Coordinates of C-alpha atoms in Angstrom, one line a residue:
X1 CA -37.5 -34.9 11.6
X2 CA -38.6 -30.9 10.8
X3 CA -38.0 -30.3 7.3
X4 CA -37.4 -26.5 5.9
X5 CA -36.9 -25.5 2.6
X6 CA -33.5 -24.6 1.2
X7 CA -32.0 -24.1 -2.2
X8 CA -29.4 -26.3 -3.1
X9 CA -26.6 -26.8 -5.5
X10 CA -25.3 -30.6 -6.2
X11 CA -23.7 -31.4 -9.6
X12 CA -23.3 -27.9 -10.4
X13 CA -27.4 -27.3 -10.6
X14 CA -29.1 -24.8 -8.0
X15 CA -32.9 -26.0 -6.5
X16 CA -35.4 -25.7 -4.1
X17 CA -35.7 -28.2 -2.1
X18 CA -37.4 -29.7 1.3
X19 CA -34.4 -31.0 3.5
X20 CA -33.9 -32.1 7.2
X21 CA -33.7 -28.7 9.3
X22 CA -30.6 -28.7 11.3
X23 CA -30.4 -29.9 14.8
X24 CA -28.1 -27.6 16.9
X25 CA -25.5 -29.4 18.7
X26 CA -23.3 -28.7 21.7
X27 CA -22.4 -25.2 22.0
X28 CA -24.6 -24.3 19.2
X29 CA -27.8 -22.5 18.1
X30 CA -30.4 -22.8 15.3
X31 CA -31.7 -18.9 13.8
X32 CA -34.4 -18.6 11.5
X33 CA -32.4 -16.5 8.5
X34 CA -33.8 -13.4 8.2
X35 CA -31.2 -12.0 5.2
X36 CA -27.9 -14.1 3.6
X37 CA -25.6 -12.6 1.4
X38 CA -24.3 -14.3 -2.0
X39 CA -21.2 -14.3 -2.3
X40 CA -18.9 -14.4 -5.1
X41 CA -17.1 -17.8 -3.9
X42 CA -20.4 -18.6 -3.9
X43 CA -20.9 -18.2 -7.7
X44 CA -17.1 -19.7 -7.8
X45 CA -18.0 -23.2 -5.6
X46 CA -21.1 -24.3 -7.6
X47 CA -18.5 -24.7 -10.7
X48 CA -15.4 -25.5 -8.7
X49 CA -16.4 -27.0 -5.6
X50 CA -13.6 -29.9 -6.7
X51 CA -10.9 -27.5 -6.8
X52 CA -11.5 -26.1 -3.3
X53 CA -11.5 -29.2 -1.7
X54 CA -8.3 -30.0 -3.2
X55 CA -7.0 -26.9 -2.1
X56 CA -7.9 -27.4 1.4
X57 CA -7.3 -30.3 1.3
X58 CA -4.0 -29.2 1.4
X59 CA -4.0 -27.4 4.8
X60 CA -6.3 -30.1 6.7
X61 CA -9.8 -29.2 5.9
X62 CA -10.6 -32.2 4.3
X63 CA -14.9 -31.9 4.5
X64 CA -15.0 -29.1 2.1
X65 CA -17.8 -29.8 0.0
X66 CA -17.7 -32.1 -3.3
X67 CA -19.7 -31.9 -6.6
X68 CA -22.0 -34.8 -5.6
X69 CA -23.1 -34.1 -2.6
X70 CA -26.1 -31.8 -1.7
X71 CA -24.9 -28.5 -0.1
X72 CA -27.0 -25.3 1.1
X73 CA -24.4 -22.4 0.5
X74 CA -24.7 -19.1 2.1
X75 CA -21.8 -17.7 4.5
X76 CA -22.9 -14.3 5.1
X77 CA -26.1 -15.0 7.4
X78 CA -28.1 -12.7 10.0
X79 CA -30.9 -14.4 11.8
X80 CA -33.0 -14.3 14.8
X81 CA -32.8 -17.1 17.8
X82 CA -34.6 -19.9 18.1
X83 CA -33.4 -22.2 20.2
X84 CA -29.7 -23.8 21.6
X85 CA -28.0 -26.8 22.1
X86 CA -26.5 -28.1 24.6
X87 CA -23.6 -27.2 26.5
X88 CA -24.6 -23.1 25.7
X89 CA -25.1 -20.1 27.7
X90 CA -28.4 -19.2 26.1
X91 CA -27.0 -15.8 26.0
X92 CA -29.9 -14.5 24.0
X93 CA -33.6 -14.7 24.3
X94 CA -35.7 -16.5 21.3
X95 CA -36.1 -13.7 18.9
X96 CA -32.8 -11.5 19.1
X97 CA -31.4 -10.8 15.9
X98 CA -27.9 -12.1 15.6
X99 CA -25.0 -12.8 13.4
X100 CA -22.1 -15.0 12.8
X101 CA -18.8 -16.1 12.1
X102 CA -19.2 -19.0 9.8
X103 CA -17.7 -21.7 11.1
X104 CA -19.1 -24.7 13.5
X105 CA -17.5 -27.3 15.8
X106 CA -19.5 -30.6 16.0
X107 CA -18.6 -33.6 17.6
X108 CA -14.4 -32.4 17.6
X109 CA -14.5 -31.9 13.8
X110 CA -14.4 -28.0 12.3
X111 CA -16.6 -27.1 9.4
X112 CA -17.3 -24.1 7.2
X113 CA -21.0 -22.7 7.1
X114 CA -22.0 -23.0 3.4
X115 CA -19.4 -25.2 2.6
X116 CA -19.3 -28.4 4.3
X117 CA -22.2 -31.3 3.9
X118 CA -22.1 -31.1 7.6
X119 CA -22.6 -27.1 8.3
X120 CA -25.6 -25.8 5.9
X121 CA -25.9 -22.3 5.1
X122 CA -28.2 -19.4 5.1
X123 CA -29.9 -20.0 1.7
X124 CA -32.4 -21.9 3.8
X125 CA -35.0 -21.2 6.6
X126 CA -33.1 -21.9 9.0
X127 CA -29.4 -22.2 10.2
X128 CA -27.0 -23.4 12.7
X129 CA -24.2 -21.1 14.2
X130 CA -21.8 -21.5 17.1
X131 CA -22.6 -19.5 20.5
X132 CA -19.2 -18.5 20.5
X133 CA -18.9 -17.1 17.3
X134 CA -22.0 -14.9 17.3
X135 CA -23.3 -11.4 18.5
X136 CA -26.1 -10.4 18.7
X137 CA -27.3 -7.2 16.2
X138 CA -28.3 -3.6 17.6
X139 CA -32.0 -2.6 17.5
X140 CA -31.5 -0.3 15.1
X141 CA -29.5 -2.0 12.5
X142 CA -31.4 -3.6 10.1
X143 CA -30.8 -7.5 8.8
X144 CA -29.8 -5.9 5.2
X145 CA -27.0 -3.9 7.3
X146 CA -26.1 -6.6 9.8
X147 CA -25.7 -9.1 6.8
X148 CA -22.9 -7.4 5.5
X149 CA -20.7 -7.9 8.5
X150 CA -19.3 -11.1 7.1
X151 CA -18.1 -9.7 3.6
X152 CA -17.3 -5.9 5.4
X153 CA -15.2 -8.0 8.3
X154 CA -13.0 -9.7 5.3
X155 CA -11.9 -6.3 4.0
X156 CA -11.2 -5.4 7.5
X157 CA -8.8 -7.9 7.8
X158 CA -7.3 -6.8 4.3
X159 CA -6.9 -3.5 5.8
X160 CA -5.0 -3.9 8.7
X161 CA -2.9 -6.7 7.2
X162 CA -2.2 -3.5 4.7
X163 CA -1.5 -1.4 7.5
X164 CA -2.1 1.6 5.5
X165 CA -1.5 4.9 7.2
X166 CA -3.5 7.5 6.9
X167 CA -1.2 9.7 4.4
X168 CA -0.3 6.9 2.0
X169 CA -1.9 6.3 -0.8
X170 CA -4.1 2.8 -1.5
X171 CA -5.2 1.6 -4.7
X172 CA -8.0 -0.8 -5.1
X173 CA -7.6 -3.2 -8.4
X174 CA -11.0 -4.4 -9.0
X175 CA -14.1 -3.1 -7.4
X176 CA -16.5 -6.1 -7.2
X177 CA -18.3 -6.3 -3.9
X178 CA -14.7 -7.0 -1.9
X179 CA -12.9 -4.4 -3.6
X180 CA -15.9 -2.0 -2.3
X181 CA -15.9 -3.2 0.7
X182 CA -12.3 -2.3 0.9
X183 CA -12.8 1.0 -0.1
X184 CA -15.4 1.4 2.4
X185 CA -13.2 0.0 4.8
X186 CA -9.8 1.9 3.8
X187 CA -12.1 5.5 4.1
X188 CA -13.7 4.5 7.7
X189 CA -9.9 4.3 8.6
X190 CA -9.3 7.5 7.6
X191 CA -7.0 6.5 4.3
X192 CA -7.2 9.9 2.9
X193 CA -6.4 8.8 -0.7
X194 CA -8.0 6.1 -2.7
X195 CA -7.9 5.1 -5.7
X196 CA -10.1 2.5 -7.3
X197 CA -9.0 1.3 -11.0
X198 CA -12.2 -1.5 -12.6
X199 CA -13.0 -1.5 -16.6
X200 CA -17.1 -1.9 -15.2
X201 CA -18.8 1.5 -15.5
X202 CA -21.1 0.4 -12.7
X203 CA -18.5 -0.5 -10.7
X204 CA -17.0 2.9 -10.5
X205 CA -19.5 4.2 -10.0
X206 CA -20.1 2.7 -6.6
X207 CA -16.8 3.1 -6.1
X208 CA -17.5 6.0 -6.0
X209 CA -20.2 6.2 -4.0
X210 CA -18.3 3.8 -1.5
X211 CA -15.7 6.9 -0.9
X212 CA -13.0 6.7 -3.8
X213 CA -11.2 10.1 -4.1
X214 CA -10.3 8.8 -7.7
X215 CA -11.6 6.2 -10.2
X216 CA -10.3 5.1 -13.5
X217 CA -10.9 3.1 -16.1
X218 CA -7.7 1.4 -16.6
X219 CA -8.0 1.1 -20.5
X220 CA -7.8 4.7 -20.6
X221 CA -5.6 5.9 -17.5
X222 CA -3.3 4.5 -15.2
X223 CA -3.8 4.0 -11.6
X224 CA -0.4 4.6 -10.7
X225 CA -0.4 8.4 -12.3
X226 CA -3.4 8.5 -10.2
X227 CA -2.5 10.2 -7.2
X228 CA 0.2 12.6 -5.5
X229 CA 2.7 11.2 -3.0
X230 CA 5.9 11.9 -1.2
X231 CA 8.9 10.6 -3.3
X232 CA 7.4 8.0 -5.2
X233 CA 9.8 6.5 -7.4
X234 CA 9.0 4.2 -10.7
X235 CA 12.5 2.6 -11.3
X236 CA 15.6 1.3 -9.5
X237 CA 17.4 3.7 -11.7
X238 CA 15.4 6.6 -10.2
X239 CA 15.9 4.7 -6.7
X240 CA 19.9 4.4 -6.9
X241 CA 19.7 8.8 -8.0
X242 CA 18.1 9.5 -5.1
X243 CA 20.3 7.4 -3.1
X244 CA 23.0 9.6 -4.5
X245 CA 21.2 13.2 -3.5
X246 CA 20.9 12.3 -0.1
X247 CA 24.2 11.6 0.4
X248 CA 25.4 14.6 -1.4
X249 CA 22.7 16.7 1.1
X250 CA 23.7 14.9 4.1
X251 CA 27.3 14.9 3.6
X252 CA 27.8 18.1 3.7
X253 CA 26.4 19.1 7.0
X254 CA 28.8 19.0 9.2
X255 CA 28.8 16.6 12.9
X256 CA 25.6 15.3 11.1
X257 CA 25.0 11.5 12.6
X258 CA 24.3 11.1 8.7
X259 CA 24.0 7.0 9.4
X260 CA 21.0 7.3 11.8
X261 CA 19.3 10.1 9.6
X262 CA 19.1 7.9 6.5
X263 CA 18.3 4.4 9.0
X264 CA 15.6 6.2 10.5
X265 CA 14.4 7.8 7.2
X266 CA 11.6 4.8 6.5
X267 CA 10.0 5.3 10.1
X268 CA 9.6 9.1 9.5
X269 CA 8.3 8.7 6.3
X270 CA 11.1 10.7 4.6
X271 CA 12.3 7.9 2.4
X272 CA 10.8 7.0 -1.3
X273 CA 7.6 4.8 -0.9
X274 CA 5.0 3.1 -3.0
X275 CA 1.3 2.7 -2.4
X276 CA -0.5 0.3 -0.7
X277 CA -2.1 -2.1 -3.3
X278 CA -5.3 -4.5 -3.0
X279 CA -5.9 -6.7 -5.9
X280 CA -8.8 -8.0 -5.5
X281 CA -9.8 -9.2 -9.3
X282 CA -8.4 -12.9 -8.7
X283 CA -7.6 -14.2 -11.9
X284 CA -4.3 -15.5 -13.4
X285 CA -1.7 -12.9 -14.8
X286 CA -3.6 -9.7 -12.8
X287 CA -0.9 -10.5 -9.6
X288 CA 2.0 -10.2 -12.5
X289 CA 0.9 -7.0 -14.0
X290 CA 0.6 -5.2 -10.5
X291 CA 4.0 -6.9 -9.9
X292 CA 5.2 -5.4 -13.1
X293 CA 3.7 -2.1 -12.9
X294 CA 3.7 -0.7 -9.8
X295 CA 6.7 1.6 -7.9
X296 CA 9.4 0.4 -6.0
X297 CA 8.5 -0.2 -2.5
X298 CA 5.0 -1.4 -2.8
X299 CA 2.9 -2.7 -0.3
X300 CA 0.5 -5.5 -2.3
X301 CA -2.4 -7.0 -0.5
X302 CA -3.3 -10.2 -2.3
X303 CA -7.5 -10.2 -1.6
X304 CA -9.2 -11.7 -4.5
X305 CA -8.7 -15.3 -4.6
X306 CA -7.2 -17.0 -7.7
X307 CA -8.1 -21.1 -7.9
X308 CA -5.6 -21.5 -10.5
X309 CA -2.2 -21.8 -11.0
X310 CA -0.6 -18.3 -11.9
X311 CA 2.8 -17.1 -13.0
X312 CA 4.9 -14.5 -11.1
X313 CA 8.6 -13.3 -12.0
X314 CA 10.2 -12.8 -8.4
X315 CA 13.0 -11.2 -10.0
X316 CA 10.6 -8.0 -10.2
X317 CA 9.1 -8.5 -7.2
X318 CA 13.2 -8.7 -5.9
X319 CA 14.2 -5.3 -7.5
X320 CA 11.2 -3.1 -6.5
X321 CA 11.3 -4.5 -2.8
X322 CA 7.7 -5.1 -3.1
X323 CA 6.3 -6.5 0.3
X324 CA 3.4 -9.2 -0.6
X325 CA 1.1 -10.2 1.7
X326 CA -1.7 -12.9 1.1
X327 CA -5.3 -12.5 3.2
X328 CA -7.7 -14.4 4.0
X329 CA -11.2 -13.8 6.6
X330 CA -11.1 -12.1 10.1
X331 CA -10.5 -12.7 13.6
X332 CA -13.6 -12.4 16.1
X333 CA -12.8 -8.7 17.3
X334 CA -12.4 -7.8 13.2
X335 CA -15.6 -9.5 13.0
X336 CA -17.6 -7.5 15.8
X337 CA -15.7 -4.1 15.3
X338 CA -17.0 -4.6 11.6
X339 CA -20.6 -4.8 13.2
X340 CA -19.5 -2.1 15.6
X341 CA -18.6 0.3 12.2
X342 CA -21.9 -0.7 10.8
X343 CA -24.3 0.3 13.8
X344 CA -22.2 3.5 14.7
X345 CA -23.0 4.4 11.0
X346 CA -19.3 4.7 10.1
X347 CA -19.3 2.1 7.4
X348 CA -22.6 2.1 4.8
X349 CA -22.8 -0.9 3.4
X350 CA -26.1 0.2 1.0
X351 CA -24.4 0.8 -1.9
X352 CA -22.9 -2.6 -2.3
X353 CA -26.4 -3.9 -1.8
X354 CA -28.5 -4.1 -5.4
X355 CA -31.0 -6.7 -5.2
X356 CA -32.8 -8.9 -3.1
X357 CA -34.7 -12.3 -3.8
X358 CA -36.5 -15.1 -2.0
X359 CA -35.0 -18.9 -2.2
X360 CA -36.8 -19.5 -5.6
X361 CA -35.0 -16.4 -7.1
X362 CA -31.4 -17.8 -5.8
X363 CA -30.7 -19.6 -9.0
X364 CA -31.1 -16.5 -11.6
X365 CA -29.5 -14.1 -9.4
X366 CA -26.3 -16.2 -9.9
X367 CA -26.9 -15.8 -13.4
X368 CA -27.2 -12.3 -12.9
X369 CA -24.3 -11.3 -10.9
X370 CA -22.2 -12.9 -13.7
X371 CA -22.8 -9.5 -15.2
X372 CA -20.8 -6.7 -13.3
X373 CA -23.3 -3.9 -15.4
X374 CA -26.3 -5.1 -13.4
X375 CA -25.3 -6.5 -9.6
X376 CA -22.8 -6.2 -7.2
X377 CA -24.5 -7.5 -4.2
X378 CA -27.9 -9.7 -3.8
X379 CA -29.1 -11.0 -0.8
X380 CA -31.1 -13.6 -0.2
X381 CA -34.5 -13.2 2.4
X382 CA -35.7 -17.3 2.7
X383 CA -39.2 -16.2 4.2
X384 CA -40.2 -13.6 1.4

C-alpha cells in the first residue's frame, strides 16, 4: 500500500506521521493537496473530539472521530487531480485544480472529511473527495484563494439564513476568521452598514480591512449605539409609545384603511426594527448578553458554535420578539457561488489569510492561533 505523510492528532497530541494514502472509492477521487485551511473547530476537536461525537451522536452521525483513534484533520482543502474511482465521470483531467465540499459516501455510510477515521483530511499529501461534491478552480485563482471557499461558503450560508437587506443594519459579535468572513460576505451583498464589535485590536483591524463601516471595542463602546437606523426601538415601553403615535396619526385621516396601513407596515419597512445580529464568538453566556442587549425586533444569527451547555432567559427573547436562528455549513450552489465570488474578485479572502506552514509546522501553528494578536488564518501547504 502507498504511504504519504500526514500530520495527525490521537490523544490530544499533533504528529507527523507516514500512513496508508487513501484509496478512492466509488464515485470518488484522490487530489494531491496543494493548500488546507485550519480551522478553528479544528483547534476545538483535538481537545474535544469526545464532545462532538456525543453531540452528533445525537442527530445520527455516529463515526465522528474519538480521542483514541488516529485522525488527519483538515476540512478546508484545494488540490489538483490525480486519479478516480470507480463509478465517476472523470470530469477532470489529472492535474486540474479543484475543491470540495467535505463530505464522502463510501460503501452507503456518510462521513465528514477531517473528522471521521474513515474520511482523512487535507493536512496530508493527499486526499479523497466526492466527484459530486467538487468543482473544479479557475485558472487564475490561486490555491490560497480557492482554499477559502469552504470557511467563505459557511458565512454565506449565515447570510442568507440572515436575510439581511441591504438597508438594515448587521452587527458582527466577534471577528475571528468566521466573523470576517461574514463581514466579507455581508459587504459583497451589498449590506450597506456593518458593524463589527471584538476586544482583539488585531481583529478590528481586519475587520476593517474586510469592509466594516464601524468597529468597536466593546469595553469601551457599544455596538448597538453604533449605527443609525429607521425607528429603532430599545424597550417595550418605547415599543407600546410608538404603538400609540401611529394610531393617533392614522386615526385621524379620514376613509384611511388604517388596518392594512399598519398590517403592511413590516413589509414596507415603515415599522420599528432591530438589526441583524451574528454572534459568532461561541462561548457560554455571549448568546444571553446579545439576548439581553439588543433592540426589540432583532434578527440573531447563532454562527459560532458553543460545545457547552449555556443559559438563555426566553422570557427576553419573548418580550423583544427577537427571531433566532441557528446555522450551520452550505448547500452545493452556496458552496460554488462562494468560489464564483472569489474568482470574480467580489470577495478577497487575503486578509483573513496570516500565515502559511508545511505539515511539520501544523502542530505550533495551533499554538499560535490560540493567540487572536498574532493569527487569524494559517494554511497548511503539505508539499512545502
Amino acid at each position: 500500500m502507498n504511504q504519504m505523510r500526514a500530520t495527525v492528532v490521537q490523544d490530544n497530541e499533533l504528529s507527523v506521521r507516514s500512513v496508508p494514502r487513501p484509496e478512492p472509492g466509488a464515485g470518488q477521487l484522490l487530489i494531491k493537496v496543494q493548500r488546507a485551511g485550519i480551522c478553528g473547530s479544528d483547534l476545538h476537536v483535538r481537545h474535544h473530539s469526545e464532545e462532538l461525537n456525543e453531540v452528533v451522536s445525537e442527530i445520527g452521525y455516529t463515526t465522528a472521530m474519538r480521542p483514541d483513534q488516529e485522525i488527519v484533520l483538515g476540512h478546508e482543502v484545494v488540490g489538483s487531480v490525480v486519479e478516480y474511482g470507480p463509478g465517476t465521470r472523470g470530469r477532470w483531467t489529472p492535474g486540474t485544480s479543484v475543491t470540495a465540499l467535505p463530505v464522502l459516501r463510501t460503501d452507503g455510510e456518510v462521513h465528514m472529511v477531517g473528522f471521521d477515521v474513515d474520511s482523512p483530511g487535507g493536512f496530508a499529501e493527499y486526499c479523497v473527495v466526492q466527484e459530486a461534491f467538487t468543482f473544479p478552480v479557475p485558472d487564475d485563482v490561486t490555491p490560497d484563494q480557492a482554499v477559502f471557499t469552504e470557511p467563505l461558503a459557511v458565512a454565506l450560508h449565515a447570510v442568507r439564513r440572515g436575510a439581511v437587506s441591504t438597508r438594515r443594519p448587521a452587527v458582527v459579535i466577534g471577528c475571528g476568521p468566521i466573523g470576517l468572513a461574514v463581514i466579507l460576505m455581508l459587504k459583497a451583498q451589498g449590506v450597506r452598514t456593518v458593524v463589527a464589535s471584538d476586544l482583539s485590536p488585531a481583529r478590528r483591524a481586519l475587520a476593517v480591512r474586510c469592509g466594516a463601516d464601524v468597529v468597536v471595542d466593546p469595553r469601551e463602546s457599544s455596538p448597538w449605539d453604533a449605527y443609525r437606523q429607521r425607528g429603532p426601538v430599545g424597550s417595550l415601553t418605547d415599543y407600546l409609545s410608538f404603538g400609540i403615535d401611529a394610531m393617533q396619526v392614522v386615526r385621524r385621516i379620514p376613509l384611511l384603511p388604517w388596518e392594512k396601513v399598519l398590517l403592511n407596515a413590516d413589509r414596507l419597512g415603515q415599522s420599528p426594527t432591530g438589526p441583524v445580529v451574528f454572534e459568532c464568538v461561541g462561548v457560554p453566556g455571549m448568546l444571553e448578553q446579545v439576548l439581553t442587549a439588543a433592540p426589540l425586533h432583532t434578527r440573531v444569527v447563532v454562527v459560532g458554535v458553543c460545545m457547552e451547555a449555556d443559559t438563555i432567559r426566553p422570557a427576553i427573547a419573548i418580550h423583544k420578539e427577537i427571531d433566532l436562528r441557528f446555522v450551520f455549513g452550505y448547500d452545493p450552489a452556496e458552496f460554488a457561488r462562494t468560489l464564483e465570488l472569489i474568482a470574480g474578485g467580489k470577495v478577497d479572502p487575503s486578509p483573513l489569510h496570516t500565515g502559511t506552514v508545511g505539515l511539520d509546522g501544523v502542530a505550533q501553528a495551533f499554538t499560535d492561533l490560540e493567540d487572536p494578536e498574532t493569527h487569524a488564518k494559517i494554511l497548511v501547504a503539505p508539499w512545502a
